[in-house]
PDB file of C-alpha atoms in Angstrom:
ATOM      1  CA  MET A  13     116.476  74.724 106.731  1.00 58.00           C
ATOM      2  CA  THR A  14     114.923  78.153 107.367  1.00 76.00           C
ATOM      3  CA  ILE A  15     113.474  79.651 104.203  1.00 89.00           C
ATOM      4  CA  ALA A  16     115.001  82.979 103.127  1.00 93.00           C
ATOM      5  CA  LEU A  17     113.212  86.066 104.408  1.00 94.00           C
ATOM      6  CA  PRO A  18     112.396  87.547 100.959  1.00 96.00           C
ATOM      7  CA  ARG A  19     110.521  84.373  99.995  1.00 96.00           C
ATOM      8  CA  ARG A  20     108.623  84.414 103.272  1.00 96.00           C
ATOM      9  CA  LEU A  21     107.704  88.081 102.828  1.00 97.00           C
ATOM     10  CA  LEU A  22     106.441  87.396  99.310  1.00 98.00           C
ATOM     11  CA  ALA A  23     104.274  84.612 100.712  1.00 98.00           C
ATOM     12  CA  GLU A  24     102.887  86.897 103.420  1.00 98.00           C
ATOM     13  CA  PHE A  25     102.204  89.686 100.924  1.00 98.00           C
ATOM     14  CA  THR A  26     100.502  87.406  98.412  1.00 98.00           C
ATOM     15  CA  GLY A  27      98.592  85.393 100.982  1.00 98.00           C
ATOM     16  CA  THR A  28      97.229  88.461 102.763  1.00 98.00           C
ATOM     17  CA  ALA A  29      96.326  90.066  99.439  1.00 98.00           C
ATOM     18  CA  LEU A  30      94.359  87.002  98.374  1.00 98.00           C
ATOM     19  CA  LEU A  31      92.676  86.800 101.785  1.00 98.00           C
ATOM     20  CA  VAL A  32      91.409  90.370 101.496  1.00 98.00           C
ATOM     21  CA  THR A  33      90.425  89.751  97.867  1.00 98.00           C
ATOM     22  CA  ALA A  34      88.320  86.834  99.088  1.00 98.00           C
ATOM     23  CA  VAL A  35      86.724  88.872 101.878  1.00 98.00           C
ATOM     24  CA  VAL A  36      85.924  91.891  99.718  1.00 98.00           C
ATOM     25  CA  GLY A  37      85.093  90.006  96.533  1.00 98.00           C
ATOM     26  CA  SER A  38      82.693  87.598  98.238  1.00 98.00           C
ATOM     27  CA  GLY A  39      81.069  90.577  99.950  1.00 97.00           C
ATOM     28  CA  VAL A  40      80.472  92.278  96.609  1.00 97.00           C
ATOM     29  CA  MET A  41      79.104  89.066  95.103  1.00 97.00           C
ATOM     30  CA  ALA A  42      76.868  88.467  98.117  1.00 97.00           C
ATOM     31  CA  ALA A  43      75.409  91.971  97.913  1.00 96.00           C
ATOM     32  CA  THR A  44      74.799  91.465  94.185  1.00 96.00           C
ATOM     33  CA  LEU A  45      73.153  88.049  94.475  1.00 95.00           C
ATOM     34  CA  SER A  46      71.158  88.701  97.661  1.00 96.00           C
ATOM     35  CA  PRO A  47      70.521  92.445  97.663  1.00 95.00           C
ATOM     36  CA  ASP A  48      67.564  92.334 100.064  1.00 94.00           C
ATOM     37  CA  ASP A  49      68.829  89.842 102.646  1.00 96.00           C
ATOM     38  CA  VAL A  50      71.690  91.023 104.853  1.00 95.00           C
ATOM     39  CA  GLY A  51      71.738  87.765 106.804  1.00 96.00           C
ATOM     40  CA  LEU A  52      72.238  85.759 103.626  1.00 97.00           C
ATOM     41  CA  GLN A  53      74.924  88.203 102.499  1.00 97.00           C
ATOM     42  CA  LEU A  54      76.826  87.611 105.729  1.00 97.00           C
ATOM     43  CA  LEU A  55      76.452  83.851 105.359  1.00 97.00           C
ATOM     44  CA  GLU A  56      77.831  83.931 101.817  1.00 97.00           C
ATOM     45  CA  ASN A  57      80.679  86.235 102.852  1.00 97.00           C
ATOM     46  CA  SER A  58      81.636  84.179 105.903  1.00 97.00           C
ATOM     47  CA  VAL A  59      81.591  80.809 104.124  1.00 97.00           C
ATOM     48  CA  ALA A  60      83.751  82.101 101.262  1.00 98.00           C
ATOM     49  CA  THR A  61      86.196  83.690 103.704  1.00 98.00           C
ATOM     50  CA  ALA A  62      86.492  80.552 105.843  1.00 98.00           C
ATOM     51  CA  PHE A  63      87.220  78.285 102.892  1.00 98.00           C
ATOM     52  CA  ALA A  64      89.607  80.769 101.294  1.00 98.00           C
ATOM     53  CA  LEU A  65      91.543  81.203 104.531  1.00 98.00           C
ATOM     54  CA  GLY A  66      91.980  77.461 104.958  1.00 97.00           C
ATOM     55  CA  ALA A  67      93.201  77.107 101.381  1.00 98.00           C
ATOM     56  CA  LEU A  68      95.631  80.020 101.720  1.00 98.00           C
ATOM     57  CA  ILE A  69      97.176  78.523 104.859  1.00 97.00           C
ATOM     58  CA  LEU A  70      97.731  75.293 102.940  1.00 96.00           C
ATOM     59  CA  ILE A  71      99.385  77.188 100.079  1.00 96.00           C
ATOM     60  CA  PHE A  72     101.612  79.590 101.990  1.00 96.00           C
ATOM     61  CA  GLY A  73     102.103  77.809 105.314  1.00 94.00           C
ATOM     62  CA  PRO A  74     105.108  75.768 104.138  1.00 93.00           C
ATOM     63  CA  VAL A  75     106.860  78.977 103.036  1.00 95.00           C
ATOM     64  CA  SER A  76     106.156  81.620 105.684  1.00 95.00           C
ATOM     65  CA  GLY A  77     103.913  79.965 108.243  1.00 93.00           C
ATOM     66  CA  ALA A  78     100.935  81.748 106.638  1.00 96.00           C
ATOM     67  CA  HIS A  79     100.476  84.183 109.489  1.00 96.00           C
ATOM     68  CA  LEU A  80      98.654  86.651 107.189  1.00 98.00           C
ATOM     69  CA  ASN A  81      97.993  88.708 110.318  1.00 98.00           C
ATOM     70  CA  PRO A  82     100.223  91.105 112.317  1.00 98.00           C
ATOM     71  CA  VAL A  83      98.623  89.863 115.551  1.00 98.00           C
ATOM     72  CA  VAL A  84      99.775  86.290 114.899  1.00 97.00           C
ATOM     73  CA  SER A  85     103.244  87.498 113.900  1.00 97.00           C
ATOM     74  CA  ALA A  86     103.563  89.727 116.979  1.00 97.00           C
ATOM     75  CA  ALA A  87     102.499  86.885 119.270  1.00 96.00           C
ATOM     76  CA  ASP A  88     104.977  84.570 117.543  1.00 95.00           C
ATOM     77  CA  TRP A  89     107.801  87.065 118.097  1.00 95.00           C
ATOM     78  CA  PHE A  90     106.894  87.759 121.725  1.00 94.00           C
ATOM     79  CA  LEU A  91     106.313  84.163 122.803  1.00 93.00           C
ATOM     80  CA  GLY A  92     109.431  82.888 121.059  1.00 90.00           C
ATOM     81  CA  ARG A  93     111.905  85.453 122.411  1.00 87.00           C
ATOM     82  CA  ARG A  94     112.987  83.611 125.563  1.00 75.00           C
ATOM     83  CA  ALA A  95     113.079  80.215 123.857  1.00 80.00           C
ATOM     84  CA  GLY A  96     115.028  81.509 120.862  1.00 82.00           C
ATOM     85  CA  THR A  97     112.269  80.433 118.473  1.00 87.00           C
ATOM     86  CA  GLY A  98     109.767  82.155 116.224  1.00 87.00           C
ATOM     87  CA  LEU A  99     110.244  85.418 114.368  1.00 92.00           C
ATOM     88  CA  THR A 100     113.115  87.801 115.025  1.00 93.00           C
ATOM     89  CA  GLY A 101     112.451  91.522 115.427  1.00 94.00           C
ATOM     90  CA  ARG A 102     113.625  92.066 111.841  1.00 94.00           C
ATOM     91  CA  ASP A 103     111.328  89.309 110.600  1.00 95.00           C
ATOM     92  CA  LEU A 104     108.397  90.816 112.486  1.00 96.00           C
ATOM     93  CA  GLY A 105     108.854  94.234 110.902  1.00 97.00           C
ATOM     94  CA  GLY A 106     109.036  92.670 107.448  1.00 98.00           C
ATOM     95  CA  TYR A 107     106.006  90.467 108.031  1.00 98.00           C
ATOM     96  CA  VAL A 108     103.836  93.354 109.239  1.00 98.00           C
ATOM     97  CA  LEU A 109     104.822  95.554 106.296  1.00 98.00           C
ATOM     98  CA  ALA A 110     104.165  92.738 103.818  1.00 98.00           C
ATOM     99  CA  GLN A 111     100.807  91.945 105.411  1.00 98.00           C
ATOM    100  CA  VAL A 112      99.548  95.535 105.454  1.00 98.00           C
ATOM    101  CA  THR A 113     100.636  96.332 101.903  1.00 98.00           C
ATOM    102  CA  GLY A 114      99.281  92.984 100.744  1.00 98.00           C
ATOM    103  CA  ALA A 115      95.915  93.721 102.350  1.00 98.00           C
ATOM    104  CA  ILE A 116      95.646  97.052 100.537  1.00 98.00           C
ATOM    105  CA  ALA A 117      96.619  95.398  97.256  1.00 98.00           C
ATOM    106  CA  GLY A 118      93.992  92.716  97.818  1.00 98.00           C
ATOM    107  CA  SER A 119      91.275  95.294  98.295  1.00 98.00           C
ATOM    108  CA  VAL A 120      92.323  97.079  95.098  1.00 98.00           C
ATOM    109  CA  LEU A 121      92.321  93.774  93.208  1.00 98.00           C
ATOM    110  CA  ALA A 122      88.811  92.918  94.372  1.00 98.00           C
ATOM    111  CA  ASN A 123      87.547  96.361  93.403  1.00 98.00           C
ATOM    112  CA  LEU A 124      88.989  96.000  89.907  1.00 98.00           C
ATOM    113  CA  MET A 125      87.610  92.479  89.438  1.00 97.00           C
ATOM    114  CA  PHE A 126      84.102  93.808  90.010  1.00 97.00           C
ATOM    115  CA  ASP A 127      84.575  96.825  87.736  1.00 97.00           C
ATOM    116  CA  LEU A 128      84.742  99.324  90.597  1.00 97.00           C
ATOM    117  CA  SER A 129      87.192 102.167  91.108  1.00 97.00           C
ATOM    118  CA  ALA A 130      90.555 100.787  92.184  1.00 97.00           C
ATOM    119  CA  VAL A 131      90.371 102.708  95.462  1.00 96.00           C
ATOM    120  CA  THR A 132      87.239 104.079  97.064  1.00 95.00           C
ATOM    121  CA  LEU A 133      87.484 104.717 100.789  1.00 97.00           C
ATOM    122  CA  SER A 134      84.693 103.049 102.703  1.00 97.00           C
ATOM    123  CA  GLY A 135      81.901 105.076 104.232  1.00 96.00           C
ATOM    124  CA  LYS A 136      80.736 102.268 106.527  1.00 96.00           C
ATOM    125  CA  GLU A 137      81.139 103.404 110.129  1.00 97.00           C
ATOM    126  CA  ARG A 138      81.946 100.609 112.551  1.00 97.00           C
ATOM    127  CA  SER A 139      82.503 102.063 115.993  1.00 96.00           C
ATOM    128  CA  GLY A 140      81.258 101.581 119.534  1.00 97.00           C
ATOM    129  CA  GLY A 141      82.287  99.739 122.656  1.00 97.00           C
ATOM    130  CA  HIS A 142      80.271  96.641 121.801  1.00 98.00           C
ATOM    131  CA  LEU A 143      82.056  96.267 118.450  1.00 98.00           C
ATOM    132  CA  TRP A 144      85.470  96.804 120.014  1.00 98.00           C
ATOM    133  CA  LEU A 145      84.658  94.165 122.634  1.00 98.00           C
ATOM    134  CA  GLY A 146      83.754  91.811 119.799  1.00 98.00           C
ATOM    135  CA  GLU A 147      87.173  92.413 118.265  1.00 98.00           C
ATOM    136  CA  VAL A 148      88.906  91.717 121.582  1.00 98.00           C
ATOM    137  CA  VAL A 149      87.067  88.401 121.864  1.00 98.00           C
ATOM    138  CA  ALA A 150      87.654  87.406 118.231  1.00 98.00           C
ATOM    139  CA  THR A 151      91.359  88.260 118.306  1.00 98.00           C
ATOM    140  CA  ALA A 152      92.083  86.651 121.668  1.00 98.00           C
ATOM    141  CA  GLY A 153      90.346  83.485 120.527  1.00 98.00           C
ATOM    142  CA  LEU A 154      92.337  83.377 117.301  1.00 98.00           C
ATOM    143  CA  VAL A 155      95.649  83.761 119.128  1.00 97.00           C
ATOM    144  CA  LEU A 156      94.659  81.045 121.600  1.00 96.00           C
ATOM    145  CA  LEU A 157      93.664  78.680 118.810  1.00 97.00           C
ATOM    146  CA  VAL A 158      96.754  79.110 116.638  1.00 95.00           C
ATOM    147  CA  PHE A 159      99.304  78.723 119.410  1.00 94.00           C
ATOM    148  CA  ALA A 160      97.440  76.001 121.307  1.00 94.00           C
ATOM    149  CA  LEU A 161      97.456  73.949 118.110  1.00 93.00           C
ATOM    150  CA  ALA A 162     101.193  74.485 117.690  1.00 90.00           C
ATOM    151  CA  ARG A 163     101.984  73.750 121.340  1.00 89.00           C
ATOM    152  CA  SER A 164      99.965  70.531 121.359  1.00 88.00           C
ATOM    153  CA  GLY A 165     101.485  69.256 118.118  1.00 87.00           C
ATOM    154  CA  ARG A 166      98.337  69.732 116.060  1.00 89.00           C
ATOM    155  CA  ALA A 167      99.563  72.472 113.707  1.00 85.00           C
ATOM    156  CA  PRO A 168      98.703  70.382 110.603  1.00 88.00           C
ATOM    157  CA  VAL A 169      94.989  70.876 111.345  1.00 94.00           C
ATOM    158  CA  ALA A 170      95.403  74.668 111.470  1.00 93.00           C
ATOM    159  CA  PRO A 171      94.016  75.305 107.953  1.00 95.00           C
ATOM    160  CA  ALA A 172      90.672  73.721 108.816  1.00 96.00           C
ATOM    161  CA  ALA A 173      90.585  74.924 112.418  1.00 97.00           C
ATOM    162  CA  VAL A 174      91.496  78.558 111.718  1.00 97.00           C
ATOM    163  CA  GLY A 175      89.131  78.760 108.759  1.00 97.00           C
ATOM    164  CA  ALA A 176      86.316  77.281 110.852  1.00 97.00           C
ATOM    165  CA  TYR A 177      86.988  79.648 113.744  1.00 98.00           C
ATOM    166  CA  ILE A 178      86.960  82.782 111.600  1.00 97.00           C
ATOM    167  CA  GLY A 179      83.842  81.604 109.779  1.00 97.00           C
ATOM    168  CA  ALA A 180      82.081  81.024 113.086  1.00 98.00           C
ATOM    169  CA  ALA A 181      83.327  84.279 114.596  1.00 97.00           C
ATOM    170  CA  TYR A 182      81.639  86.202 111.783  1.00 97.00           C
ATOM    171  CA  TRP A 183      78.429  85.158 113.534  1.00 97.00           C
ATOM    172  CA  PHE A 184      79.167  85.070 117.264  1.00 97.00           C
ATOM    173  CA  THR A 185      80.955  88.421 117.547  1.00 98.00           C
ATOM    174  CA  SER A 186      79.267  91.808 117.238  1.00 97.00           C
ATOM    175  CA  SER A 187      82.044  93.080 114.958  1.00 97.00           C
ATOM    176  CA  THR A 188      81.865  90.160 112.481  1.00 96.00           C
ATOM    177  CA  SER A 189      85.409  89.251 113.487  1.00 96.00           C
ATOM    178  CA  PHE A 190      88.002  91.224 111.572  1.00 97.00           C
ATOM    179  CA  ALA A 191      90.609  90.009 114.132  1.00 97.00           C
ATOM    180  CA  ASN A 192      93.440  91.233 111.905  1.00 98.00           C
ATOM    181  CA  PRO A 193      94.968  94.748 111.779  1.00 98.00           C
ATOM    182  CA  ALA A 194      96.229  94.319 108.198  1.00 98.00           C
ATOM    183  CA  VAL A 195      92.849  93.153 106.928  1.00 98.00           C
ATOM    184  CA  THR A 196      91.200  96.012 108.804  1.00 98.00           C
ATOM    185  CA  VAL A 197      93.408  98.552 107.030  1.00 98.00           C
ATOM    186  CA  GLY A 198      92.884  96.869 103.665  1.00 98.00           C
ATOM    187  CA  ARG A 199      89.104  96.883 104.017  1.00 98.00           C
ATOM    188  CA  ALA A 200      89.126 100.661 104.409  1.00 98.00           C
ATOM    189  CA  PHE A 201      90.047 100.903 100.718  1.00 98.00           C
ATOM    190  CA  THR A 202      86.730  99.549  99.398  1.00 98.00           C
ATOM    191  CA  ASP A 203      83.300 101.087  99.739  1.00 97.00           C
ATOM    192  CA  THR A 204      81.493  97.746  99.550  1.00 97.00           C
ATOM    193  CA  PHE A 205      79.796  95.250 101.866  1.00 96.00           C
ATOM    194  CA  ALA A 206      83.045  94.363 103.648  1.00 96.00           C
ATOM    195  CA  GLY A 207      84.363  97.916 103.982  1.00 97.00           C
ATOM    196  CA  ILE A 208      85.182  99.874 107.111  1.00 98.00           C
ATOM    197  CA  ALA A 209      85.439 103.661 107.257  1.00 98.00           C
ATOM    198  CA  PRO A 210      89.011 104.909 107.762  1.00 98.00           C
ATOM    199  CA  ALA A 211      87.889 106.745 110.912  1.00 98.00           C
ATOM    200  CA  SER A 212      86.779 103.404 112.399  1.00 98.00           C
ATOM    201  CA  VAL A 213      90.090 101.638 111.724  1.00 98.00           C
ATOM    202  CA  PRO A 214      92.062 102.910 114.781  1.00 98.00           C
ATOM    203  CA  GLY A 215      89.401 101.698 117.229  1.00 98.00           C
ATOM    204  CA  PHE A 216      89.343  98.238 115.641  1.00 98.00           C
ATOM    205  CA  VAL A 217      93.134  97.957 115.555  1.00 98.00           C
ATOM    206  CA  LEU A 218      93.435  99.047 119.192  1.00 98.00           C
ATOM    207  CA  ALA A 219      90.830  96.457 120.179  1.00 98.00           C
ATOM    208  CA  GLN A 220      92.750  93.804 118.245  1.00 98.00           C
ATOM    209  CA  LEU A 221      95.943  94.710 120.116  1.00 98.00           C
ATOM    210  CA  VAL A 222      94.056  94.361 123.397  1.00 98.00           C
ATOM    211  CA  GLY A 223      92.845  90.972 122.169  1.00 98.00           C
ATOM    212  CA  LEU A 224      96.447  90.055 121.371  1.00 98.00           C
ATOM    213  CA  THR A 225      97.465  90.913 124.939  1.00 98.00           C
ATOM    214  CA  VAL A 226      94.591  88.936 126.437  1.00 98.00           C
ATOM    215  CA  GLY A 227      95.287  85.954 124.190  1.00 97.00           C
ATOM    216  CA  VAL A 228      99.000  85.896 125.009  1.00 96.00           C
ATOM    217  CA  ALA A 229      98.313  86.192 128.745  1.00 96.00           C
ATOM    218  CA  LEU A 230      95.904  83.259 128.615  1.00 96.00           C
ATOM    219  CA  LEU A 231      98.371  81.211 126.576  1.00 94.00           C
ATOM    220  CA  LEU A 232     101.133  81.754 129.119  1.00 94.00           C
ATOM    221  CA  ALA A 233      98.775  80.699 131.912  1.00 95.00           C
ATOM    222  CA  LEU A 234      97.422  77.645 130.116  1.00 95.00           C
ATOM    223  CA  TYR A 235     100.548  76.574 128.182  1.00 92.00           C
ATOM    224  CA  PRO A 236     103.617  77.873 130.076  1.00 90.00           C
ATOM    225  CA  GLY A 237     106.003  76.359 127.513  1.00 88.00           C
ATOM    226  CA  VAL A 238     104.181  77.732 124.485  1.00 89.00           C
ATOM    227  CA  GLY A 239     107.209  79.776 123.362  1.00 84.00           C
ATOM    228  CA  ALA A 240     109.032  76.607 122.377  1.00 84.00           C
ATOM    229  CA  ALA A 241     106.369  75.991 119.728  1.00 81.00           C
ATOM    230  CA  ALA A 242     106.648  79.401 118.052  1.00 80.00           C
ATOM    231  CA  ASP A 243     108.575  77.872 115.153  1.00 78.00           C
ATOM    232  CA  ARG A 244     105.505  75.759 114.330  1.00 78.00           C
ATOM    233  CA  VAL A 245     103.061  78.631 113.718  1.00 82.00           C
ATOM    234  CA  VAL A 246     101.072  78.097 111.585  1.00 70.00           C
ATOM    235  CA  VAL A 247     102.970  75.440 109.624  1.00 62.00           C
ATOM    236  CA  PRO A 248     106.676  74.884 110.344  1.00 53.00           C
ATOM    237  CA  ALA A 249     108.410  76.734 107.516  1.00 49.00           C
ATOM    238  CA  ASP A 250     111.749  75.019 108.142  1.00 51.00           C
ATOM    239  CA  ARG A 251     110.339  71.493 108.293  1.00 47.00           C
ATOM    240  CA  ALA A 252     107.401  71.504 105.897  1.00 43.00           C
ATOM    241  CA  VAL A 253     109.443  70.568 102.829  1.00 42.00           C
ATOM    242  CA  PRO A 254     112.666  68.608 102.331  1.00 43.00           C
ATOM    243  CA  THR A 255     115.825  70.721 102.351  1.00 36.00           C
ATOM    244  CA  GLU A 256     116.508  70.251  98.680  1.00 38.00           C
ATOM    245  CA  GLN A 257     113.020  71.503  97.819  1.00 40.00           C
ATOM    246  CA  ALA A 258     113.296  74.569 100.076  1.00 40.00           C
ATOM    247  CA  ARG A 259     116.282  76.017  98.253  1.00 40.00           C
TER     248      ARG A 259
END
């Protein structure tokens, strides 16, 4: 049984909001606890984000697939079109809207939790070809991971695998691996450790879309039948719970 779209959109909104709350909130806490050590701040931020992301996939995966990322949703829609699987165009539009608004709400929530102004646009410039290349690499790798897991029947390990990948990518990419257009937009609404200046957002989002294209192209080359697995990204929403529980 496919879960009703409004329930899935609520899951995407809430899950993305909590993801951004974790990213921003752990950044604020890291800067407070380790004010003179940027490396330690990044470690604290990345570990909290990785664990939070894994937990959120476990919570919301059985409802919406826990995409929490327009890149994952767009890949799911594109790869599933010919096989008649994955998100429909209507679903995709709803998912992206829920994810972006959820990300903004999550940033506001984190600001309020730490007694900051609800909205303060970030002044942290993040621009340059090397950072955009980092976003291409991070995003392409994420798309490859998520859909390779689904195609090979290993979607149940996605919470741990995706959390581990994002945590690692904080360190091996020059951009600290945003890899998510919704999260990128949300992080513009906080002038804290995890923020990004609004003027830097378009470059990051464009790089993420390039990463999406690269990731999808590699998937089609490596896993030609990957579209058939689009219904299993990240967790199969129509099979994760018995029918009577999904109503």
